Each structure stands twice: as C-alpha cells, then as structure tokens.
Amino acid sequence: MELTYDHKRVQKLFDDFDQMRKETNTVFTKLVKKRVDQLRAFETFADYLQSGLGKPHPLSGNKKDCYGIHITGGTRLVVCPLSLDLSTESLQYCKKILIKGVENYHGSKTTSYIP
C-alpha cells in the first residue's frame, strides 16, 4: 500500500525514524514503525482491516473518514483511506492512505505526539 502524509512535518518524521526516535523515544518509534511496515505490506486497506493487526477501527466526529490503529495504551496512528467512501467494496480497491499522525484522542482532550 502507498502512504501519503497530511503535513510535511508528519512526512519528515515517518521518512526518518531516527529523527522520530530523537523527538519521542525508542519504544514508541519501534511500535509506530512496526505499524507502518505492516500497512505497507498489504495491497489494499481492506486486506489490512481483515488482518486485524493494530485493531483498526473507524473514527467519528471530526475524524469520521479516518481509522485509528493501536500503537500503545490510548495512543493511535490516525490514517485516512483515500477511497470514494469507507464501504467494504470501496476499501477493497483502496491502495493509498493518508497518515494524519499519532495521537491519544481518548478522554476529554486530544494529545498529538506526531501532528
């Protein structure tokens, strides 16, 4: 699957995991890289969803067109499939996703670890 990024800062960190490690920590970076490698390994987003890796789940509210993928605790990789819609049929053809960042959106406030 092809990955694109929401912001240049997000792309910079996802293109350079050493820099991400310096700005966050080693364990966090390894977990993020693991999920990114898993996403890249699948041909379509539907294939990734069927695998269940990272417990992907659709989001709601201002992130209604995105999915959260478990990193650790309440921290999630937020991705948006670049497809016509989020129907099963549409996601079977989705070969490109937009990475929005890594955040904890649980509770009353959102904490962004990678904007």
PDB file of C-alpha atoms in Angstrom:
ATOM      1  CA  MET A   1       0.000   0.000   0.000  1.00  0.00           C
ATOM      2  CA  GLU A   2       1.193   3.511  -0.715  1.00  0.00           C
ATOM      3  CA  LEU A   3       1.440   6.016   2.124  1.00  0.00           C
ATOM      4  CA  THR A   4       0.982   9.777   1.894  1.00  0.00           C
ATOM      5  CA  TYR A   5       1.125  12.314   4.689  1.00  0.00           C
ATOM      6  CA  ASP A   6      -1.106  15.087   5.980  1.00  0.00           C
ATOM      7  CA  HIS A   7       1.715  17.550   6.697  1.00  0.00           C
ATOM      8  CA  LYS A   8       5.383  17.926   5.778  1.00  0.00           C
ATOM      9  CA  ARG A   9       6.300  17.533   9.454  1.00  0.00           C
ATOM     10  CA  VAL A  10       4.495  14.176   9.610  1.00  0.00           C
ATOM     11  CA  GLN A  11       6.222  13.060   6.408  1.00  0.00           C
ATOM     12  CA  LYS A  12       9.617  14.147   7.743  1.00  0.00           C
ATOM     13  CA  LEU A  13       9.256  12.008  10.871  1.00  0.00           C
ATOM     14  CA  PHE A  14       7.822   8.989   9.049  1.00  0.00           C
ATOM     15  CA  ASP A  15      10.590   9.178   6.442  1.00  0.00           C
ATOM     16  CA  ASP A  16      13.264   9.416   9.150  1.00  0.00           C
ATOM     17  CA  PHE A  17      12.583   7.110  12.099  1.00  0.00           C
ATOM     18  CA  ASP A  18      15.892   8.157  13.698  1.00  0.00           C
ATOM     19  CA  GLN A  19      14.548  11.691  13.919  1.00  0.00           C
ATOM     20  CA  MET A  20      11.234  10.392  15.285  1.00  0.00           C
ATOM     21  CA  ARG A  21      13.152   8.462  17.955  1.00  0.00           C
ATOM     22  CA  LYS A  22      15.046  11.625  18.959  1.00  0.00           C
ATOM     23  CA  GLU A  23      11.795  13.576  19.312  1.00  0.00           C
ATOM     24  CA  THR A  24       9.825  10.841  21.079  1.00  0.00           C
ATOM     25  CA  ASN A  25      11.519   7.670  22.361  1.00  0.00           C
ATOM     26  CA  THR A  26      12.872   4.360  21.090  1.00  0.00           C
ATOM     27  CA  VAL A  27       9.978   2.111  22.162  1.00  0.00           C
ATOM     28  CA  PHE A  28       7.341   4.470  20.727  1.00  0.00           C
ATOM     29  CA  THR A  29       9.223   4.768  17.423  1.00  0.00           C
ATOM     30  CA  LYS A  30       9.633   0.984  17.086  1.00  0.00           C
ATOM     31  CA  LEU A  31       5.897   0.487  17.600  1.00  0.00           C
ATOM     32  CA  VAL A  32       4.992   3.177  15.053  1.00  0.00           C
ATOM     33  CA  LYS A  33       7.461   1.754  12.521  1.00  0.00           C
ATOM     34  CA  LYS A  34       6.006  -1.725  13.051  1.00  0.00           C
ATOM     35  CA  ARG A  35       2.505  -0.477  12.149  1.00  0.00           C
ATOM     36  CA  VAL A  36       3.782   1.481   9.147  1.00  0.00           C
ATOM     37  CA  ASP A  37       5.655  -1.570   7.856  1.00  0.00           C
ATOM     38  CA  GLN A  38       2.513  -3.660   8.299  1.00  0.00           C
ATOM     39  CA  LEU A  39       0.421  -1.149   6.352  1.00  0.00           C
ATOM     40  CA  ARG A  40       2.950  -1.101   3.508  1.00  0.00           C
ATOM     41  CA  ALA A  41       2.934  -4.912   3.338  1.00  0.00           C
ATOM     42  CA  PHE A  42      -0.744  -5.110   2.347  1.00  0.00           C
ATOM     43  CA  GLU A  43      -2.009  -4.439  -1.147  1.00  0.00           C
ATOM     44  CA  THR A  44      -5.265  -2.770  -0.088  1.00  0.00           C
ATOM     45  CA  PHE A  45      -6.675  -1.180   3.041  1.00  0.00           C
ATOM     46  CA  ALA A  46      -9.416  -3.841   3.121  1.00  0.00           C
ATOM     47  CA  ASP A  47      -6.700  -6.508   3.303  1.00  0.00           C
ATOM     48  CA  TYR A  48      -5.136  -4.684   6.244  1.00  0.00           C
ATOM     49  CA  LEU A  49      -8.504  -4.393   8.023  1.00  0.00           C
ATOM     50  CA  GLN A  50      -9.126  -8.114   7.580  1.00  0.00           C
ATOM     51  CA  SER A  51      -5.771  -8.896   9.200  1.00  0.00           C
ATOM     52  CA  GLY A  52      -6.861  -7.218  12.444  1.00  0.00           C
ATOM     53  CA  LEU A  53      -3.290  -6.027  13.095  1.00  0.00           C
ATOM     54  CA  GLY A  54      -3.337  -2.999  15.373  1.00  0.00           C
ATOM     55  CA  LYS A  55      -7.075  -3.364  15.994  1.00  0.00           C
ATOM     56  CA  PRO A  56      -8.085  -0.828  13.305  1.00  0.00           C
ATOM     57  CA  HIS A  57     -11.373   0.909  13.969  1.00  0.00           C
ATOM     58  CA  PRO A  58     -13.328   3.670  12.226  1.00  0.00           C
ATOM     59  CA  LEU A  59     -13.349   7.026  13.975  1.00  0.00           C
ATOM     60  CA  SER A  60     -16.153   9.519  14.392  1.00  0.00           C
ATOM     61  CA  GLY A  61     -16.625  13.255  14.816  1.00  0.00           C
ATOM     62  CA  ASN A  62     -14.035  15.399  13.069  1.00  0.00           C
ATOM     63  CA  LYS A  63     -12.124  12.201  12.161  1.00  0.00           C
ATOM     64  CA  LYS A  64     -15.123  10.372  10.674  1.00  0.00           C
ATOM     65  CA  ASP A  65     -13.311   9.479   7.435  1.00  0.00           C
ATOM     66  CA  CYS A  66     -10.326   8.019   9.288  1.00  0.00           C
ATOM     67  CA  TYR A  67      -9.290   4.923  11.207  1.00  0.00           C
ATOM     68  CA  GLY A  68      -7.383   4.581  14.451  1.00  0.00           C
ATOM     69  CA  ILE A  69      -4.683   1.912  14.677  1.00  0.00           C
ATOM     70  CA  HIS A  70      -3.408   0.862  18.103  1.00  0.00           C
ATOM     71  CA  ILE A  71       0.162   1.829  18.964  1.00  0.00           C
ATOM     72  CA  THR A  72       0.237   1.566  22.762  1.00  0.00           C
ATOM     73  CA  GLY A  73      -2.220   2.319  25.582  1.00  0.00           C
ATOM     74  CA  GLY A  74      -4.509   5.044  24.262  1.00  0.00           C
ATOM     75  CA  THR A  75      -2.111   6.102  21.505  1.00  0.00           C
ATOM     76  CA  ARG A  76      -3.296   5.574  17.940  1.00  0.00           C
ATOM     77  CA  LEU A  77      -1.914   6.006  14.445  1.00  0.00           C
ATOM     78  CA  VAL A  78      -4.592   8.007  12.609  1.00  0.00           C
ATOM     79  CA  VAL A  79      -4.947   7.134   8.922  1.00  0.00           C
ATOM     80  CA  CYS A  80      -7.482   8.030   6.241  1.00  0.00           C
ATOM     81  CA  PRO A  81      -8.047   5.622   3.366  1.00  0.00           C
ATOM     82  CA  LEU A  82      -8.017   7.538   0.082  1.00  0.00           C
ATOM     83  CA  SER A  83     -11.123   5.951  -1.391  1.00  0.00           C
ATOM     84  CA  LEU A  84     -14.551   7.037  -2.554  1.00  0.00           C
ATOM     85  CA  ASP A  85     -16.039   6.092   0.821  1.00  0.00           C
ATOM     86  CA  LEU A  86     -15.470   3.697   3.707  1.00  0.00           C
ATOM     87  CA  SER A  87     -17.668   0.917   2.352  1.00  0.00           C
ATOM     88  CA  THR A  88     -16.190  -2.567   2.256  1.00  0.00           C
ATOM     89  CA  GLU A  89     -16.364  -2.589  -1.528  1.00  0.00           C
ATOM     90  CA  SER A  90     -14.580   0.751  -1.877  1.00  0.00           C
ATOM     91  CA  LEU A  91     -11.832  -0.214   0.591  1.00  0.00           C
ATOM     92  CA  GLN A  92     -11.116  -3.363  -1.457  1.00  0.00           C
ATOM     93  CA  TYR A  93      -9.716  -1.040  -4.129  1.00  0.00           C
ATOM     94  CA  CYS A  94      -8.010   1.406  -1.765  1.00  0.00           C
ATOM     95  CA  LYS A  95      -4.252   1.172  -2.299  1.00  0.00           C
ATOM     96  CA  LYS A  96      -3.324   4.538  -0.805  1.00  0.00           C
ATOM     97  CA  ILE A  97      -3.766   6.002   2.673  1.00  0.00           C
ATOM     98  CA  LEU A  98      -3.110   9.372   4.237  1.00  0.00           C
ATOM     99  CA  ILE A  99      -1.263   9.334   7.557  1.00  0.00           C
ATOM    100  CA  LYS A 100      -2.573  12.146   9.737  1.00  0.00           C
ATOM    101  CA  GLY A 101      -0.297  11.493  12.724  1.00  0.00           C
ATOM    102  CA  VAL A 102      -0.138   9.760  16.089  1.00  0.00           C
ATOM    103  CA  GLU A 103      -2.336  10.888  18.948  1.00  0.00           C
ATOM    104  CA  ASN A 104      -4.319   9.964  22.008  1.00  0.00           C
ATOM    105  CA  TYR A 105      -7.907  11.057  21.363  1.00  0.00           C
ATOM    106  CA  HIS A 106      -9.407   9.259  24.354  1.00  0.00           C
ATOM    107  CA  GLY A 107     -10.925  11.280  27.165  1.00  0.00           C
ATOM    108  CA  SER A 108     -11.778  14.959  27.145  1.00  0.00           C
ATOM    109  CA  LYS A 109      -8.717  16.224  25.243  1.00  0.00           C
ATOM    110  CA  THR A 110      -6.577  15.093  22.339  1.00  0.00           C
ATOM    111  CA  THR A 111      -2.816  14.796  22.722  1.00  0.00           C
ATOM    112  CA  SER A 112      -0.817  14.797  19.497  1.00  0.00           C
ATOM    113  CA  TYR A 113       2.506  13.008  19.578  1.00  0.00           C
ATOM    114  CA  ILE A 114       3.133  13.494  15.887  1.00  0.00           C
ATOM    115  CA  PRO A 115       0.962  16.285  14.475  1.00  0.00           C
TER     116      PRO A 115
END
